[in-house]
Amino acid sequence: VIVAAGTAGWSRALLCACPAVSCTVATSRLLVNYQEPYRSQILDYLFKPDFGASLHILKVEIGGDGQSTDGTEPSHMHYENDENYFRGYEWWLMKEAKKRNPKIKLIGLPWTFPAWIGKGENWPYDYPDVTAYYIVSWILGAKHYHDLDIDYVGIWNERAFNSKYIKLLRYTLDKHGLQQVRIIASDRLWEPISFVLLLDSELHGVVDAIGAHYPGTKTVPNALLTKKKLWSSEDYSTFNDEVGAGCWARILNQNYVNGNMTSTIAWNLVASYYEELPFGRCGLMTAQEPWSGHYKVEAPIWITAHTTQFTQPGWSYLQVDGHLQGGGSFVALTDGLGNLTIIIETMTYNHSQCIRPPLPHFTVTPQRATFYLKGSFVSNPPFSEAPNFADQTGVFEYFINASDPGDHVFTVRQVVVQRPITWASDADQTISLIGNFKWVNMTVTCDIYIEKQRDGGVFVAGRVDNGGIYVRRTKGVFFWVFADGTYRVTGDLAGEEILMKGLSGVRDNAWHTLTLNIQGTSASGLLNGYALWENVTVSQPSNGWAAIGTRSFEFAQFDNFHIEAS
């Protein structure tokens, strides 16, 4: 189920995504032997945008002359003095993918290494400078001979990592002008790589993403503490019937919902190898008869499309509780431009078991799900300030409220708690303006959170007539609520011109919603959707900005700001 919608306001998006991708290691061997037009048709189903799987990332084996599950792939350097960047079919496959989707990301990962790397030992880390040179040569050859830009490179598939080697690999990449190539580690388990990254700040600085294999939709605390991108860098590996498709649908969503993984890589891309080899038909589609031209677009292709045709790399997951009450899950992603995609899956236990790891039993029941859209779907900005707000006294910054278990994780917070050494006559209250100075009639709504106990307070305002060095003389319509449970309506920022006051029941360290409505010469206010005061006469100013602010230099938070004005 796909739902798309758009709105505008403040952000709740955080984690950037490349949700669905695929991997090939000696599993596409027969694909290259298909005759046209069948070969191009298969490639279209895999890579063509808005057509079939529309894959976002292609992960390929850096051939090393050794067995990698279903065959061997040739190395670009069989021997130390041998270089050939036309061996094997991975170059061809990457170019075909790029031809169909120039934005597709490319990952290279070695399974095996030619013997000369270990100099007689079955180990690639004794001479880390040699191994780094070998891997970087493959990346340079991809660009020089095929005009392919590799985006990520891994360490050693499902084998031990070596910190010294990873650091040297980063140094060698940078030395050859490959700063754009990112490192993913360690393509095995969450540990020990996560723990080591927390201990080794230098290593932490060179690893860009942690990749785990077959994580069962779960992560570990140390991985989260690293603040790195978390990927299921190999997953699925299941027979591509409808049960396999259900496995793929479930983990595509739940890898993020349960494990904060923003990318899931299917092994393998296409079952284009002899079916009797290990893991037969464990690809997104099947193409194992080049002599007849027969291929089959399997169900996992269309499961993939539910994510890939409605998102792109760089979209952000919204941090919501994606569990459905009756079982199943949902994720929501945004492009930061107001577009939203919601992907829902309600796969049952019997129709979503993957080959690994074992799946604990669960039930899914018929249910009705209702989604409420609030705020905006605008990704994290390159600046700390909320867009279009102009701070006049105090500083209002984006804030991650990690202590909030609900809807107010991403907020705007006033952060100056002491009056600065001033140059001009700053106000005694903080204030940030927004909008059109010519606005006359307006409805301003904002969720507010008073942090200062007893004498803390916040406001929303309309028809604000001053700012800059004249901020102390600011007039307008100010709707204040205070931590002592009272409210006021004033005609000025200083709070001296009281138009109405009374009890509100507002308290500190709790979220409340304020609504200020100004129409002509009359103003009214709502608290949490209910009328608190009304029919206050306002004649001056006749127009002005909207604003938010605090009673003093104090912490306070604001969320879901919305204004309708004319």
PDB file of N, CA and C in Angstrom, residues 25-71:
ATOM      1  N   VAL A  25      27.130 -11.424  -6.605  1.00  0.00           N
ATOM      2  CA  VAL A  25      28.443 -12.060  -6.454  1.00  0.00           C
ATOM      3  C   VAL A  25      28.388 -13.400  -7.182  1.00  0.00           C
ATOM      4  N   ALA A  26      28.898 -13.450  -8.372  1.00  0.00           N
ATOM      5  CA  ALA A  26      28.901 -14.664  -9.207  1.00  0.00           C
ATOM      6  C   ALA A  26      27.496 -15.207  -9.397  1.00  0.00           C
ATOM      7  N   THR A  27      26.468 -14.362  -9.178  1.00  0.00           N
ATOM      8  CA  THR A  27      25.077 -14.816  -9.316  1.00  0.00           C
ATOM      9  C   THR A  27      24.421 -14.257 -10.567  1.00  0.00           C
ATOM     10  N   SER A  28      25.127 -13.425 -11.309  1.00  0.00           N
ATOM     11  CA  SER A  28      24.598 -12.886 -12.560  1.00  0.00           C
ATOM     12  C   SER A  28      25.347 -13.448 -13.759  1.00  0.00           C
ATOM     13  N   ARG A  29      26.008 -14.583 -13.543  1.00  0.00           N
ATOM     14  CA  ARG A  29      26.909 -15.119 -14.558  1.00  0.00           C
ATOM     15  C   ARG A  29      26.208 -15.399 -15.880  1.00  0.00           C
ATOM     16  N   LEU A  30      24.985 -15.914 -15.841  1.00  0.00           N
ATOM     17  CA  LEU A  30      24.305 -16.286 -17.075  1.00  0.00           C
ATOM     18  C   LEU A  30      23.620 -15.100 -17.753  1.00  0.00           C
ATOM     19  N   LEU A  31      23.437 -14.018 -17.002  1.00  0.00           N
ATOM     20  CA  LEU A  31      22.700 -12.871 -17.549  1.00  0.00           C
ATOM     21  C   LEU A  31      23.379 -12.288 -18.782  1.00  0.00           C
ATOM     22  N   VAL A  32      24.677 -12.176 -18.731  1.00  0.00           N
ATOM     23  CA  VAL A  32      25.407 -11.556 -19.828  1.00  0.00           C
ATOM     24  C   VAL A  32      25.266 -12.342 -21.125  1.00  0.00           C
ATOM     25  N   ASN A  33      24.904 -13.632 -21.028  1.00  0.00           N
ATOM     26  CA  ASN A  33      24.805 -14.487 -22.213  1.00  0.00           C
ATOM     27  C   ASN A  33      23.427 -14.467 -22.877  1.00  0.00           C
ATOM     28  N   TYR A  34      22.477 -13.753 -22.271  1.00  0.00           N
ATOM     29  CA  TYR A  34      21.169 -13.631 -22.918  1.00  0.00           C
ATOM     30  C   TYR A  34      21.290 -12.808 -24.185  1.00  0.00           C
ATOM     31  N   GLN A  35      20.527 -13.179 -25.188  1.00  0.00           N
ATOM     32  CA  GLN A  35      20.474 -12.416 -26.421  1.00  0.00           C
ATOM     33  C   GLN A  35      19.452 -11.282 -26.271  1.00  0.00           C
ATOM     34  N   GLU A  36      19.630 -10.280 -27.123  1.00  0.00           N
ATOM     35  CA  GLU A  36      18.640  -9.203 -27.158  1.00  0.00           C
ATOM     36  C   GLU A  36      17.392  -9.683 -27.895  1.00  0.00           C
ATOM     37  N   PRO A  37      16.207  -9.174 -27.531  1.00  0.00           N
ATOM     38  CA  PRO A  37      15.958  -8.064 -26.605  1.00  0.00           C
ATOM     39  C   PRO A  37      15.803  -8.496 -25.161  1.00  0.00           C
ATOM     40  N   TYR A  38      15.966  -9.825 -24.890  1.00  0.00           N
ATOM     41  CA  TYR A  38      15.650 -10.350 -23.568  1.00  0.00           C
ATOM     42  C   TYR A  38      16.588  -9.799 -22.492  1.00  0.00           C
ATOM     43  N   ARG A  39      17.859  -9.681 -22.848  1.00  0.00           N
ATOM     44  CA  ARG A  39      18.815  -9.187 -21.856  1.00  0.00           C
ATOM     45  C   ARG A  39      18.466  -7.774 -21.420  1.00  0.00           C
ATOM     46  N   SER A  40      18.153  -6.902 -22.362  1.00  0.00           N
ATOM     47  CA  SER A  40      17.785  -5.528 -22.014  1.00  0.00           C
ATOM     48  C   SER A  40      16.486  -5.469 -21.231  1.00  0.00           C
ATOM     49  N   GLN A  41      15.562  -6.374 -21.536  1.00  0.00           N
ATOM     50  CA  GLN A  41      14.305  -6.412 -20.789  1.00  0.00           C
ATOM     51  C   GLN A  41      14.570  -6.756 -19.323  1.00  0.00           C
ATOM     52  N   ILE A  42      15.431  -7.717 -19.092  1.00  0.00           N
ATOM     53  CA  ILE A  42      15.777  -8.100 -17.712  1.00  0.00           C
ATOM     54  C   ILE A  42      16.427  -6.927 -16.987  1.00  0.00           C
ATOM     55  N   LEU A  43      17.364  -6.285 -17.647  1.00  0.00           N
ATOM     56  CA  LEU A  43      18.056  -5.139 -17.033  1.00  0.00           C
ATOM     57  C   LEU A  43      17.086  -4.002 -16.740  1.00  0.00           C
ATOM     58  N   ASP A  44      16.110  -3.804 -17.614  1.00  0.00           N
ATOM     59  CA  ASP A  44      15.108  -2.769 -17.365  1.00  0.00           C
ATOM     60  C   ASP A  44      14.312  -3.084 -16.104  1.00  0.00           C
ATOM     61  N   TYR A  45      13.929  -4.335 -15.928  1.00  0.00           N
ATOM     62  CA  TYR A  45      13.162  -4.708 -14.744  1.00  0.00           C
ATOM     63  C   TYR A  45      13.966  -4.482 -13.463  1.00  0.00           C
ATOM     64  N   LEU A  46      15.265  -4.536 -13.558  1.00  0.00           N
ATOM     65  CA  LEU A  46      16.112  -4.345 -12.386  1.00  0.00           C
ATOM     66  C   LEU A  46      16.423  -2.882 -12.106  1.00  0.00           C
ATOM     67  N   PHE A  47      16.746  -2.128 -13.154  1.00  0.00           N
ATOM     68  CA  PHE A  47      17.351  -0.817 -12.935  1.00  0.00           C
ATOM     69  C   PHE A  47      16.569   0.379 -13.481  1.00  0.00           C
ATOM     70  N   LYS A  48      15.710   0.191 -14.438  1.00  0.00           N
ATOM     71  CA  LYS A  48      15.030   1.326 -15.054  1.00  0.00           C
ATOM     72  C   LYS A  48      14.115   2.012 -14.049  1.00  0.00           C
ATOM     73  N   PRO A  49      14.267   3.310 -13.854  1.00  0.00           N
ATOM     74  CA  PRO A  49      13.418   4.003 -12.878  1.00  0.00           C
ATOM     75  C   PRO A  49      11.943   3.918 -13.235  1.00  0.00           C
ATOM     76  N   ASP A  50      11.121   3.791 -12.196  1.00  0.00           N
ATOM     77  CA  ASP A  50       9.659   3.802 -12.326  1.00  0.00           C
ATOM     78  C   ASP A  50       9.157   2.710 -13.263  1.00  0.00           C
ATOM     79  N   PHE A  51       9.848   1.582 -13.272  1.00  0.00           N
ATOM     80  CA  PHE A  51       9.450   0.508 -14.186  1.00  0.00           C
ATOM     81  C   PHE A  51       9.267  -0.810 -13.445  1.00  0.00           C
ATOM     82  N   GLY A  52      10.340  -1.326 -12.851  1.00  0.00           N
ATOM     83  CA  GLY A  52      10.283  -2.583 -12.113  1.00  0.00           C
ATOM     84  C   GLY A  52      10.847  -2.364 -10.724  1.00  0.00           C
ATOM     85  N   ALA A  53      11.956  -3.060 -10.429  1.00  0.00           N
ATOM     86  CA  ALA A  53      12.576  -2.907  -9.109  1.00  0.00           C
ATOM     87  C   ALA A  53      13.137  -1.509  -8.891  1.00  0.00           C
ATOM     88  N   SER A  54      13.542  -0.826  -9.963  1.00  0.00           N
ATOM     89  CA  SER A  54      14.033   0.569  -9.867  1.00  0.00           C
ATOM     90  C   SER A  54      15.075   0.710  -8.754  1.00  0.00           C
ATOM     91  N   LEU A  55      16.058  -0.187  -8.748  1.00  0.00           N
ATOM     92  CA  LEU A  55      17.000  -0.260  -7.637  1.00  0.00           C
ATOM     93  C   LEU A  55      17.782   1.036  -7.452  1.00  0.00           C
ATOM     94  N   HIS A  56      18.044   1.360  -6.200  1.00  0.00           N
ATOM     95  CA  HIS A  56      18.755   2.590  -5.843  1.00  0.00           C
ATOM     96  C   HIS A  56      20.264   2.395  -5.747  1.00  0.00           C
ATOM     97  N   ILE A  57      20.682   1.201  -5.382  1.00  0.00           N
ATOM     98  CA  ILE A  57      22.110   0.900  -5.203  1.00  0.00           C
ATOM     99  C   ILE A  57      22.396  -0.464  -5.815  1.00  0.00           C
ATOM    100  N   LEU A  58      23.544  -0.582  -6.443  1.00  0.00           N
ATOM    101  CA  LEU A  58      24.034  -1.868  -6.921  1.00  0.00           C
ATOM    102  C   LEU A  58      25.353  -2.160  -6.214  1.00  0.00           C
ATOM    103  N   LYS A  59      25.397  -3.277  -5.519  1.00  0.00           N
ATOM    104  CA  LYS A  59      26.605  -3.710  -4.817  1.00  0.00           C
ATOM    105  C   LYS A  59      27.208  -4.875  -5.583  1.00  0.00           C
ATOM    106  N   VAL A  60      28.476  -4.770  -5.950  1.00  0.00           N
ATOM    107  CA  VAL A  60      29.116  -5.809  -6.753  1.00  0.00           C
ATOM    108  C   VAL A  60      30.341  -6.353  -6.027  1.00  0.00           C
ATOM    109  N   GLU A  61      30.688  -7.581  -6.402  1.00  0.00           N
ATOM    110  CA  GLU A  61      31.897  -8.183  -5.874  1.00  0.00           C
ATOM    111  C   GLU A  61      33.120  -7.617  -6.576  1.00  0.00           C
ATOM    112  N   ILE A  62      34.132  -7.288  -5.796  1.00  0.00           N
ATOM    113  CA  ILE A  62      35.450  -7.005  -6.352  1.00  0.00           C
ATOM    114  C   ILE A  62      36.124  -8.355  -6.517  1.00  0.00           C
ATOM    115  N   GLY A  63      36.089  -8.869  -7.723  1.00  0.00           N
ATOM    116  CA  GLY A  63      36.549 -10.233  -7.980  1.00  0.00           C
ATOM    117  C   GLY A  63      37.940 -10.485  -7.463  1.00  0.00           C
ATOM    118  N   GLY A  64      38.138 -11.667  -6.853  1.00  0.00           N
ATOM    119  CA  GLY A  64      39.440 -11.995  -6.273  1.00  0.00           C
ATOM    120  C   GLY A  64      39.938 -13.376  -6.625  1.00  0.00           C
ATOM    121  N   ASP A  65      39.368 -13.987  -7.684  1.00  0.00           N
ATOM    122  CA  ASP A  65      39.801 -15.288  -8.190  1.00  0.00           C
ATOM    123  C   ASP A  65      39.357 -16.463  -7.324  1.00  0.00           C
ATOM    124  N   GLY A  66      38.572 -16.225  -6.259  1.00  0.00           N
ATOM    125  CA  GLY A  66      38.167 -17.307  -5.375  1.00  0.00           C
ATOM    126  C   GLY A  66      36.655 -17.473  -5.338  1.00  0.00           C
ATOM    127  N   GLN A  67      36.211 -18.590  -4.760  1.00  0.00           N
ATOM    128  CA  GLN A  67      34.796 -18.917  -4.637  1.00  0.00           C
ATOM    129  C   GLN A  67      34.093 -17.932  -3.699  1.00  0.00           C
ATOM    130  N   SER A  68      32.935 -17.436  -4.161  1.00  0.00           N
ATOM    131  CA  SER A  68      32.215 -16.460  -3.341  1.00  0.00           C
ATOM    132  C   SER A  68      30.760 -16.844  -3.106  1.00  0.00           C
ATOM    133  N   THR A  69      30.417 -18.081  -3.261  1.00  0.00           N
ATOM    134  CA  THR A  69      29.129 -18.721  -2.954  1.00  0.00           C
ATOM    135  C   THR A  69      28.658 -19.558  -4.127  1.00  0.00           C
ATOM    136  N   ASP A  70      28.525 -18.963  -5.323  1.00  0.00           N
ATOM    137  CA  ASP A  70      28.019 -19.694  -6.477  1.00  0.00           C
ATOM    138  C   ASP A  70      29.002 -19.678  -7.647  1.00  0.00           C
ATOM    139  N   GLY A  71      30.256 -19.362  -7.366  1.00  0.00           N
ATOM    140  CA  GLY A  71      31.251 -19.333  -8.422  1.00  0.00           C
ATOM    141  C   GLY A  71      32.392 -18.411  -8.073  1.00  0.00           C
TER     142      GLY A  71
END
